[in-house]
Amino acid sequence: MAAPVANYVPVYVMLPLGVVNYDNVLENGDEQREKLEKLKRAGADGVMVDVWWGIVEKKGPKKYEWGAYLHLFELVVELGLKIQTIMSFHECGGNVGDVVNIPLPPWVAEEGGNDDVFYTNSRGARNREYLSVGVDHERLFRGRTPLEMYKDFMISFRNAAKKFLIAGQISDIEVGLGPAGELRFPSYPQTQGWVFPGIGEFQCYDKYLVTQFAKAAKKHGQPKWQLPQNAGEYNDKPSDTGFFTTDYKTEYGDFFLTWYSNLLLYHADQILEDATKVFHGLKVKLAAKVSGIHWWYGGSSHAAELTAGYYNLDGRDGYGPIARVLKRHNAILNFTCIEMRNREQPQDAMSAPEQLVQQVLSAGWREEIEVAGENALNRYDLYAYNQMLKNARPNGVNMNGLPKHRLAALTYLRLTEELMLESNLALFSIFVKNMHAGLDYNADAQGLVGPLGPSKPRMKIEDILGATTPADPYPFDEKTDMPVGEEEG
């Protein structure tokens, strides 16, 4: 008996980071076509592609060049695949898996006038991956703020890609909200020496955020409070620091961590509201990515999550407020690391990706928003596939209708030469078929996507933070009911 289409989870495959290279040229078009044809034969529903700010607007403010991306879209659509696009307002290079270097538009730093427009740690080291949220409203870029630059870019994209949007060939638009396109601070940059499982560092010491914190502390009645100076360095353990052993539990620690994490909520809320206005009325969905910071999740301080901006503790849900912000904009919560298992992680990292995935997906479903997922690392083995299948339908297939919970879609990382090997592609094809709940490819499986509506009314921060009240996650089955193969051991 074939499983009903209600259990079908569409599978998209992330294209190489440099499929459109830094010279704004579609690389090896014939070779790309051949690989895309293989993905189509494997049953994939579509592809995801980074649309790089640093490529499209490289030559100067508002000098957008979309030709290479439109050429790519034509190729993808011609083969019957759909497209997920990422508005990539970050630099490529320095994160796990980055194999090409695509900086921000070169004129951005020049226009900004100083390095304080970038995230900064307590020792003054700058990170040029993404503009600091501290300058979101600063008119430093020929009269424009970063929020206005992002909105102008999205308007230009909408106008350039309108025929694909009208035809429903672009299924969703993921709005980049930070480094690696994720809503977080760049707390663990490999370019500055971070190695797993270091706790990372807070990134709020540029002059704009220093000033903002001072104002917030004064308003709170604590004008002498300053940003943490005892939170350690990138590769420390929580126990090496004063902040993550004691201070995070104090009134001061709670005030700082609330302020720090709220910066991300405000940032996401404003950009997604602009995105909703830009794409209003088009048959497309918005999405935002949240990073799977699974190391030190098992520790009392959740140190790596805190430095990334996720104020998540055993008695405080750090992901519920994010889901609540996304709900206001009808946006999908896309979460990473869904392929990971606890047993694969070193014990000294106190890592618990399975519990983290369960918590975050539950937070999204509790807010009644769509939740999507992707793997964090390139994997081609049945263990990773089975874990993704379990998380995609945590209570299995429902032969009689809608499953209890399921992902809206899964994005598989990534289209590589290794994936194209015959044995890997064969296993991937089984994985896709199982994601589809045993059904063949179905172009209509995602259902009818209605016109994107307006954002809901603005919420008070107190109402958003109401979602920090912890709740038990929804139960997940121990194993998937549709494995790609039997596991050993």
PDB file of N, CA and C in Angstrom, residues 295-382:
ATOM      1  N   TRP A 295      27.319  21.467  20.381  1.00  0.00           N
ATOM      2  CA  TRP A 295      28.353  21.205  21.376  1.00  0.00           C
ATOM      3  C   TRP A 295      28.116  22.058  22.622  1.00  0.00           C
ATOM      4  N   TRP A 296      28.384  21.469  23.764  1.00  0.00           N
ATOM      5  CA  TRP A 296      28.127  22.014  25.094  1.00  0.00           C
ATOM      6  C   TRP A 296      26.624  22.120  25.396  1.00  0.00           C
ATOM      7  N   TYR A 297      25.794  21.531  24.539  1.00  0.00           N
ATOM      8  CA  TYR A 297      24.355  21.498  24.820  1.00  0.00           C
ATOM      9  C   TYR A 297      24.084  20.708  26.100  1.00  0.00           C
ATOM     10  N   GLY A 298      24.933  19.733  26.359  1.00  0.00           N
ATOM     11  CA  GLY A 298      24.754  18.922  27.557  1.00  0.00           C
ATOM     12  C   GLY A 298      25.309  19.544  28.817  1.00  0.00           C
ATOM     13  N   GLY A 299      25.954  20.700  28.718  1.00  0.00           N
ATOM     14  CA  GLY A 299      26.472  21.395  29.896  1.00  0.00           C
ATOM     15  C   GLY A 299      25.434  22.343  30.468  1.00  0.00           C
ATOM     16  N   SER A 300      25.621  22.723  31.711  1.00  0.00           N
ATOM     17  CA  SER A 300      24.615  23.566  32.366  1.00  0.00           C
ATOM     18  C   SER A 300      24.528  24.957  31.743  1.00  0.00           C
ATOM     19  N   SER A 301      25.640  25.478  31.214  1.00  0.00           N
ATOM     20  CA  SER A 301      25.629  26.853  30.684  1.00  0.00           C
ATOM     21  C   SER A 301      25.296  26.934  29.203  1.00  0.00           C
ATOM     22  N   HIS A 302      25.331  25.801  28.455  1.00  0.00           N
ATOM     23  CA  HIS A 302      25.091  25.838  27.006  1.00  0.00           C
ATOM     24  C   HIS A 302      25.984  26.912  26.357  1.00  0.00           C
ATOM     25  N   ALA A 303      27.249  26.948  26.747  1.00  0.00           N
ATOM     26  CA  ALA A 303      28.124  28.085  26.423  1.00  0.00           C
ATOM     27  C   ALA A 303      28.203  28.403  24.933  1.00  0.00           C
ATOM     28  N   ALA A 304      28.339  27.390  24.077  1.00  0.00           N
ATOM     29  CA  ALA A 304      28.494  27.659  22.640  1.00  0.00           C
ATOM     30  C   ALA A 304      27.223  28.260  22.048  1.00  0.00           C
ATOM     31  N   GLU A 305      26.074  27.846  22.556  1.00  0.00           N
ATOM     32  CA  GLU A 305      24.816  28.447  22.103  1.00  0.00           C
ATOM     33  C   GLU A 305      24.739  29.909  22.540  1.00  0.00           C
ATOM     34  N   LEU A 306      25.164  30.177  23.772  1.00  0.00           N
ATOM     35  CA  LEU A 306      25.059  31.541  24.289  1.00  0.00           C
ATOM     36  C   LEU A 306      25.939  32.503  23.500  1.00  0.00           C
ATOM     37  N   THR A 307      27.175  32.113  23.171  1.00  0.00           N
ATOM     38  CA  THR A 307      28.034  33.027  22.415  1.00  0.00           C
ATOM     39  C   THR A 307      27.486  33.254  21.006  1.00  0.00           C
ATOM     40  N   ALA A 308      26.754  32.264  20.466  1.00  0.00           N
ATOM     41  CA  ALA A 308      26.157  32.415  19.138  1.00  0.00           C
ATOM     42  C   ALA A 308      24.894  33.264  19.165  1.00  0.00           C
ATOM     43  N   GLY A 309      24.369  33.532  20.372  1.00  0.00           N
ATOM     44  CA  GLY A 309      23.171  34.366  20.483  1.00  0.00           C
ATOM     45  C   GLY A 309      21.899  33.615  20.785  1.00  0.00           C
ATOM     46  N   TYR A 310      22.009  32.304  21.065  1.00  0.00           N
ATOM     47  CA  TYR A 310      20.843  31.507  21.427  1.00  0.00           C
ATOM     48  C   TYR A 310      20.821  31.355  22.944  1.00  0.00           C
ATOM     49  N   TYR A 311      19.996  32.140  23.601  1.00  0.00           N
ATOM     50  CA  TYR A 311      19.932  32.147  25.064  1.00  0.00           C
ATOM     51  C   TYR A 311      19.068  30.970  25.504  1.00  0.00           C
ATOM     52  N   ASN A 312      19.675  29.812  25.472  1.00  0.00           N
ATOM     53  CA  ASN A 312      18.966  28.566  25.713  1.00  0.00           C
ATOM     54  C   ASN A 312      19.586  27.862  26.917  1.00  0.00           C
ATOM     55  N   LEU A 313      18.800  27.680  27.966  1.00  0.00           N
ATOM     56  CA  LEU A 313      19.248  26.978  29.168  1.00  0.00           C
ATOM     57  C   LEU A 313      18.206  25.925  29.530  1.00  0.00           C
ATOM     58  N   ASP A 314      18.526  25.092  30.499  1.00  0.00           N
ATOM     59  CA  ASP A 314      17.586  24.043  30.886  1.00  0.00           C
ATOM     60  C   ASP A 314      16.245  24.623  31.321  1.00  0.00           C
ATOM     61  N   GLY A 315      16.252  25.839  31.894  1.00  0.00           N
ATOM     62  CA  GLY A 315      15.006  26.453  32.336  1.00  0.00           C
ATOM     63  C   GLY A 315      14.536  27.595  31.453  1.00  0.00           C
ATOM     64  N   ARG A 316      15.102  27.689  30.233  1.00  0.00           N
ATOM     65  CA  ARG A 316      14.729  28.784  29.330  1.00  0.00           C
ATOM     66  C   ARG A 316      14.860  28.304  27.892  1.00  0.00           C
ATOM     67  N   ASP A 317      13.779  28.357  27.130  1.00  0.00           N
ATOM     68  CA  ASP A 317      13.817  27.933  25.728  1.00  0.00           C
ATOM     69  C   ASP A 317      14.316  29.081  24.863  1.00  0.00           C
ATOM     70  N   GLY A 318      15.488  28.938  24.292  1.00  0.00           N
ATOM     71  CA  GLY A 318      16.065  29.996  23.462  1.00  0.00           C
ATOM     72  C   GLY A 318      15.573  29.999  22.034  1.00  0.00           C
ATOM     73  N   TYR A 319      14.811  28.985  21.634  1.00  0.00           N
ATOM     74  CA  TYR A 319      14.393  28.872  20.236  1.00  0.00           C
ATOM     75  C   TYR A 319      12.916  29.209  20.028  1.00  0.00           C
ATOM     76  N   GLY A 320      12.134  29.133  21.113  1.00  0.00           N
ATOM     77  CA  GLY A 320      10.735  29.511  21.014  1.00  0.00           C
ATOM     78  C   GLY A 320      10.537  30.942  20.534  1.00  0.00           C
ATOM     79  N   PRO A 321      11.293  31.926  21.072  1.00  0.00           N
ATOM     80  CA  PRO A 321      11.134  33.300  20.591  1.00  0.00           C
ATOM     81  C   PRO A 321      11.476  33.475  19.113  1.00  0.00           C
ATOM     82  N   ILE A 322      12.464  32.739  18.632  1.00  0.00           N
ATOM     83  CA  ILE A 322      12.799  32.810  17.203  1.00  0.00           C
ATOM     84  C   ILE A 322      11.627  32.311  16.374  1.00  0.00           C
ATOM     85  N   ALA A 323      11.067  31.179  16.783  1.00  0.00           N
ATOM     86  CA  ALA A 323       9.914  30.637  16.069  1.00  0.00           C
ATOM     87  C   ALA A 323       8.739  31.605  16.092  1.00  0.00           C
ATOM     88  N   ARG A 324       8.562  32.304  17.205  1.00  0.00           N
ATOM     89  CA  ARG A 324       7.448  33.255  17.314  1.00  0.00           C
ATOM     90  C   ARG A 324       7.642  34.453  16.385  1.00  0.00           C
ATOM     91  N   VAL A 325       8.881  34.899  16.246  1.00  0.00           N
ATOM     92  CA  VAL A 325       9.168  35.984  15.294  1.00  0.00           C
ATOM     93  C   VAL A 325       8.894  35.511  13.867  1.00  0.00           C
ATOM     94  N   LEU A 326       9.322  34.298  13.539  1.00  0.00           N
ATOM     95  CA  LEU A 326       9.103  33.783  12.182  1.00  0.00           C
ATOM     96  C   LEU A 326       7.610  33.631  11.890  1.00  0.00           C
ATOM     97  N   LYS A 327       6.849  33.265  12.908  1.00  0.00           N
ATOM     98  CA  LYS A 327       5.402  33.114  12.715  1.00  0.00           C
ATOM     99  C   LYS A 327       4.765  34.426  12.272  1.00  0.00           C
ATOM    100  N   ARG A 328       5.247  35.528  12.792  1.00  0.00           N
ATOM    101  CA  ARG A 328       4.689  36.833  12.417  1.00  0.00           C
ATOM    102  C   ARG A 328       4.823  37.092  10.925  1.00  0.00           C
ATOM    103  N   HIS A 329       5.818  36.474  10.306  1.00  0.00           N
ATOM    104  CA  HIS A 329       6.078  36.733   8.887  1.00  0.00           C
ATOM    105  C   HIS A 329       5.790  35.517   8.009  1.00  0.00           C
ATOM    106  N   ASN A 330       5.056  34.565   8.556  1.00  0.00           N
ATOM    107  CA  ASN A 330       4.707  33.354   7.793  1.00  0.00           C
ATOM    108  C   ASN A 330       5.955  32.663   7.234  1.00  0.00           C
ATOM    109  N   ALA A 331       7.032  32.670   7.994  1.00  0.00           N
ATOM    110  CA  ALA A 331       8.309  32.154   7.505  1.00  0.00           C
ATOM    111  C   ALA A 331       8.588  30.758   8.053  1.00  0.00           C
ATOM    112  N   ILE A 332       9.299  29.984   7.259  1.00  0.00           N
ATOM    113  CA  ILE A 332       9.715  28.627   7.626  1.00  0.00           C
ATOM    114  C   ILE A 332      10.974  28.704   8.482  1.00  0.00           C
ATOM    115  N   LEU A 333      11.047  27.879   9.520  1.00  0.00           N
ATOM    116  CA  LEU A 333      12.253  27.757  10.321  1.00  0.00           C
ATOM    117  C   LEU A 333      13.071  26.599   9.758  1.00  0.00           C
ATOM    118  N   ASN A 334      14.231  26.910   9.203  1.00  0.00           N
ATOM    119  CA  ASN A 334      15.115  25.892   8.629  1.00  0.00           C
ATOM    120  C   ASN A 334      16.241  25.618   9.619  1.00  0.00           C
ATOM    121  N   PHE A 335      16.329  24.369  10.076  1.00  0.00           N
ATOM    122  CA  PHE A 335      17.303  24.026  11.111  1.00  0.00           C
ATOM    123  C   PHE A 335      18.331  23.022  10.593  1.00  0.00           C
ATOM    124  N   THR A 336      19.574  23.211  11.036  1.00  0.00           N
ATOM    125  CA  THR A 336      20.662  22.368  10.556  1.00  0.00           C
ATOM    126  C   THR A 336      20.951  21.223  11.532  1.00  0.00           C
ATOM    127  N   CYS A 337      21.892  20.395  11.170  1.00  0.00           N
ATOM    128  CA  CYS A 337      22.459  19.277  11.948  1.00  0.00           C
ATOM    129  C   CYS A 337      21.480  18.135  12.182  1.00  0.00           C
ATOM    130  N   ILE A 338      20.485  17.978  11.293  1.00  0.00           N
ATOM    131  CA  ILE A 338      19.497  16.937  11.553  1.00  0.00           C
ATOM    132  C   ILE A 338      20.008  15.542  11.197  1.00  0.00           C
ATOM    133  N   GLU A 339      21.205  15.459  10.639  1.00  0.00           N
ATOM    134  CA  GLU A 339      21.772  14.140  10.337  1.00  0.00           C
ATOM    135  C   GLU A 339      22.599  13.571  11.480  1.00  0.00           C
ATOM    136  N   MET A 340      22.865  14.368  12.499  1.00  0.00           N
ATOM    137  CA  MET A 340      23.835  13.994  13.526  1.00  0.00           C
ATOM    138  C   MET A 340      23.227  13.127  14.623  1.00  0.00           C
ATOM    139  N   ARG A 341      24.057  12.226  15.130  1.00  0.00           N
ATOM    140  CA  ARG A 341      23.664  11.373  16.246  1.00  0.00           C
ATOM    141  C   ARG A 341      24.620  11.612  17.411  1.00  0.00           C
ATOM    142  N   ASN A 342      24.106  11.490  18.607  1.00  0.00           N
ATOM    143  CA  ASN A 342      24.924  11.738  19.797  1.00  0.00           C
ATOM    144  C   ASN A 342      26.161  10.859  19.827  1.00  0.00           C
ATOM    145  N   ARG A 343      25.999   9.604  19.453  1.00  0.00           N
ATOM    146  CA  ARG A 343      27.093   8.638  19.585  1.00  0.00           C
ATOM    147  C   ARG A 343      28.272   8.967  18.667  1.00  0.00           C
ATOM    148  N   GLU A 344      28.048   9.835  17.679  1.00  0.00           N
ATOM    149  CA  GLU A 344      29.127  10.195  16.750  1.00  0.00           C
ATOM    150  C   GLU A 344      29.987  11.346  17.263  1.00  0.00           C
ATOM    151  N   GLN A 345      29.582  11.939  18.363  1.00  0.00           N
ATOM    152  CA  GLN A 345      30.271  13.123  18.871  1.00  0.00           C
ATOM    153  C   GLN A 345      31.227  12.749  20.012  1.00  0.00           C
ATOM    154  N   PRO A 346      32.355  13.458  20.138  1.00  0.00           N
ATOM    155  CA  PRO A 346      33.269  13.177  21.247  1.00  0.00           C
ATOM    156  C   PRO A 346      32.621  13.513  22.589  1.00  0.00           C
ATOM    157  N   GLN A 347      32.850  12.662  23.567  1.00  0.00           N
ATOM    158  CA  GLN A 347      32.194  12.846  24.862  1.00  0.00           C
ATOM    159  C   GLN A 347      32.571  14.159  25.535  1.00  0.00           C
ATOM    160  N   ASP A 348      33.821  14.599  25.344  1.00  0.00           N
ATOM    161  CA  ASP A 348      34.247  15.807  26.054  1.00  0.00           C
ATOM    162  C   ASP A 348      33.619  17.076  25.490  1.00  0.00           C
ATOM    163  N   ALA A 349      32.894  16.971  24.364  1.00  0.00           N
ATOM    164  CA  ALA A 349      32.210  18.136  23.799  1.00  0.00           C
ATOM    165  C   ALA A 349      30.835  18.346  24.419  1.00  0.00           C
ATOM    166  N   MET A 350      30.387  17.373  25.223  1.00  0.00           N
ATOM    167  CA  MET A 350      29.053  17.432  25.832  1.00  0.00           C
ATOM    168  C   MET A 350      27.998  17.793  24.792  1.00  0.00           C
ATOM    169  N   SER A 351      28.111  17.117  23.651  1.00  0.00           N
ATOM    170  CA  SER A 351      27.253  17.392  22.506  1.00  0.00           C
ATOM    171  C   SER A 351      26.010  16.512  22.547  1.00  0.00           C
ATOM    172  N   ALA A 352      24.882  17.090  22.152  1.00  0.00           N
ATOM    173  CA  ALA A 352      23.627  16.333  22.132  1.00  0.00           C
ATOM    174  C   ALA A 352      22.765  16.797  20.963  1.00  0.00           C
ATOM    175  N   PRO A 353      23.213  16.543  19.719  1.00  0.00           N
ATOM    176  CA  PRO A 353      22.449  17.028  18.572  1.00  0.00           C
ATOM    177  C   PRO A 353      21.038  16.466  18.493  1.00  0.00           C
ATOM    178  N   GLU A 354      20.837  15.224  18.958  1.00  0.00           N
ATOM    179  CA  GLU A 354      19.502  14.645  18.837  1.00  0.00           C
ATOM    180  C   GLU A 354      18.495  15.384  19.706  1.00  0.00           C
ATOM    181  N   GLN A 355      18.898  15.710  20.923  1.00  0.00           N
ATOM    182  CA  GLN A 355      17.992  16.456  21.807  1.00  0.00           C
ATOM    183  C   GLN A 355      17.805  17.897  21.316  1.00  0.00           C
ATOM    184  N   LEU A 356      18.862  18.490  20.758  1.00  0.00           N
ATOM    185  CA  LEU A 356      18.753  19.846  20.235  1.00  0.00           C
ATOM    186  C   LEU A 356      17.775  19.899  19.071  1.00  0.00           C
ATOM    187  N   VAL A 357      17.907  18.966  18.132  1.00  0.00           N
ATOM    188  CA  VAL A 357      16.980  18.914  16.994  1.00  0.00           C
ATOM    189  C   VAL A 357      15.547  18.750  17.485  1.00  0.00           C
ATOM    190  N   GLN A 358      15.359  17.852  18.440  1.00  0.00           N
ATOM    191  CA  GLN A 358      14.021  17.618  18.981  1.00  0.00           C
ATOM    192  C   GLN A 358      13.455  18.887  19.610  1.00  0.00           C
ATOM    193  N   GLN A 359      14.288  19.622  20.347  1.00  0.00           N
ATOM    194  CA  GLN A 359      13.826  20.853  20.987  1.00  0.00           C
ATOM    195  C   GLN A 359      13.446  21.913  19.956  1.00  0.00           C
ATOM    196  N   VAL A 360      14.308  22.115  18.954  1.00  0.00           N
ATOM    197  CA  VAL A 360      14.081  23.214  18.007  1.00  0.00           C
ATOM    198  C   VAL A 360      12.893  22.919  17.091  1.00  0.00           C
ATOM    199  N   LEU A 361      12.816  21.692  16.575  1.00  0.00           N
ATOM    200  CA  LEU A 361      11.680  21.365  15.722  1.00  0.00           C
ATOM    201  C   LEU A 361      10.376  21.476  16.511  1.00  0.00           C
ATOM    202  N   SER A 362      10.410  21.028  17.762  1.00  0.00           N
ATOM    203  CA  SER A 362       9.203  21.132  18.602  1.00  0.00           C
ATOM    204  C   SER A 362       8.821  22.588  18.833  1.00  0.00           C
ATOM    205  N   ALA A 363       9.817  23.458  19.014  1.00  0.00           N
ATOM    206  CA  ALA A 363       9.532  24.884  19.215  1.00  0.00           C
ATOM    207  C   ALA A 363       8.807  25.466  18.007  1.00  0.00           C
ATOM    208  N   GLY A 364       9.230  25.064  16.810  1.00  0.00           N
ATOM    209  CA  GLY A 364       8.565  25.532  15.603  1.00  0.00           C
ATOM    210  C   GLY A 364       7.146  25.006  15.482  1.00  0.00           C
ATOM    211  N   TRP A 365       6.986  23.715  15.695  1.00  0.00           N
ATOM    212  CA  TRP A 365       5.648  23.128  15.582  1.00  0.00           C
ATOM    213  C   TRP A 365       4.709  23.675  16.657  1.00  0.00           C
ATOM    214  N   ARG A 366       5.265  23.965  17.824  1.00  0.00           N
ATOM    215  CA  ARG A 366       4.430  24.515  18.902  1.00  0.00           C
ATOM    216  C   ARG A 366       3.879  25.883  18.503  1.00  0.00           C
ATOM    217  N   GLU A 367       4.670  26.638  17.736  1.00  0.00           N
ATOM    218  CA  GLU A 367       4.213  27.952  17.259  1.00  0.00           C
ATOM    219  C   GLU A 367       3.391  27.841  15.970  1.00  0.00           C
ATOM    220  N   GLU A 368       3.192  26.597  15.528  1.00  0.00           N
ATOM    221  CA  GLU A 368       2.367  26.311  14.343  1.00  0.00           C
ATOM    222  C   GLU A 368       2.939  26.933  13.080  1.00  0.00           C
ATOM    223  N   ILE A 369       4.268  26.862  12.946  1.00  0.00           N
ATOM    224  CA  ILE A 369       4.917  27.284  11.712  1.00  0.00           C
ATOM    225  C   ILE A 369       5.506  26.062  11.020  1.00  0.00           C
ATOM    226  N   GLU A 370       5.824  26.221   9.745  1.00  0.00           N
ATOM    227  CA  GLU A 370       6.477  25.139   9.022  1.00  0.00           C
ATOM    228  C   GLU A 370       7.949  25.077   9.421  1.00  0.00           C
ATOM    229  N   VAL A 371       8.456  23.871   9.490  1.00  0.00           N
ATOM    230  CA  VAL A 371       9.843  23.640   9.878  1.00  0.00           C
ATOM    231  C   VAL A 371      10.512  22.813   8.791  1.00  0.00           C
ATOM    232  N   ALA A 372      11.700  23.217   8.395  1.00  0.00           N
ATOM    233  CA  ALA A 372      12.485  22.486   7.402  1.00  0.00           C
ATOM    234  C   ALA A 372      13.829  22.123   8.025  1.00  0.00           C
ATOM    235  N   GLY A 373      14.599  21.301   7.332  1.00  0.00           N
ATOM    236  CA  GLY A 373      15.876  20.892   7.900  1.00  0.00           C
ATOM    237  C   GLY A 373      16.928  20.665   6.842  1.00  0.00           C
ATOM    238  N   GLU A 374      18.169  20.634   7.291  1.00  0.00           N
ATOM    239  CA  GLU A 374      19.270  20.265   6.413  1.00  0.00           C
ATOM    240  C   GLU A 374      20.398  19.657   7.244  1.00  0.00           C
ATOM    241  N   ASN A 375      21.204  18.872   6.572  1.00  0.00           N
ATOM    242  CA  ASN A 375      22.364  18.298   7.249  1.00  0.00           C
ATOM    243  C   ASN A 375      23.477  19.335   7.312  1.00  0.00           C
ATOM    244  N   ALA A 376      24.294  19.250   8.365  1.00  0.00           N
ATOM    245  CA  ALA A 376      25.350  20.240   8.572  1.00  0.00           C
ATOM    246  C   ALA A 376      26.642  19.872   7.854  1.00  0.00           C
ATOM    247  N   LEU A 377      26.883  18.577   7.670  1.00  0.00           N
ATOM    248  CA  LEU A 377      28.118  18.102   7.059  1.00  0.00           C
ATOM    249  C   LEU A 377      27.785  17.189   5.882  1.00  0.00           C
ATOM    250  N   ASN A 378      28.692  17.109   4.905  1.00  0.00           N
ATOM    251  CA  ASN A 378      28.495  16.202   3.777  1.00  0.00           C
ATOM    252  C   ASN A 378      28.478  14.761   4.280  1.00  0.00           C
ATOM    253  N   ARG A 379      27.395  14.069   4.019  1.00  0.00           N
ATOM    254  CA  ARG A 379      27.279  12.670   4.434  1.00  0.00           C
ATOM    255  C   ARG A 379      26.641  11.872   3.291  1.00  0.00           C
ATOM    256  N   TYR A 380      27.124  10.627   3.116  1.00  0.00           N
ATOM    257  CA  TYR A 380      26.620   9.775   2.044  1.00  0.00           C
ATOM    258  C   TYR A 380      26.291   8.376   2.562  1.00  0.00           C
ATOM    259  N   ASP A 381      26.172   8.226   3.885  1.00  0.00           N
ATOM    260  CA  ASP A 381      26.026   6.923   4.500  1.00  0.00           C
ATOM    261  C   ASP A 381      24.616   6.707   5.020  1.00  0.00           C
ATOM    262  N   LEU A 382      24.269   5.440   5.198  1.00  0.00           N
ATOM    263  CA  LEU A 382      22.897   5.113   5.604  1.00  0.00           C
ATOM    264  C   LEU A 382      22.582   5.596   7.010  1.00  0.00           C
TER     265      LEU A 382
END
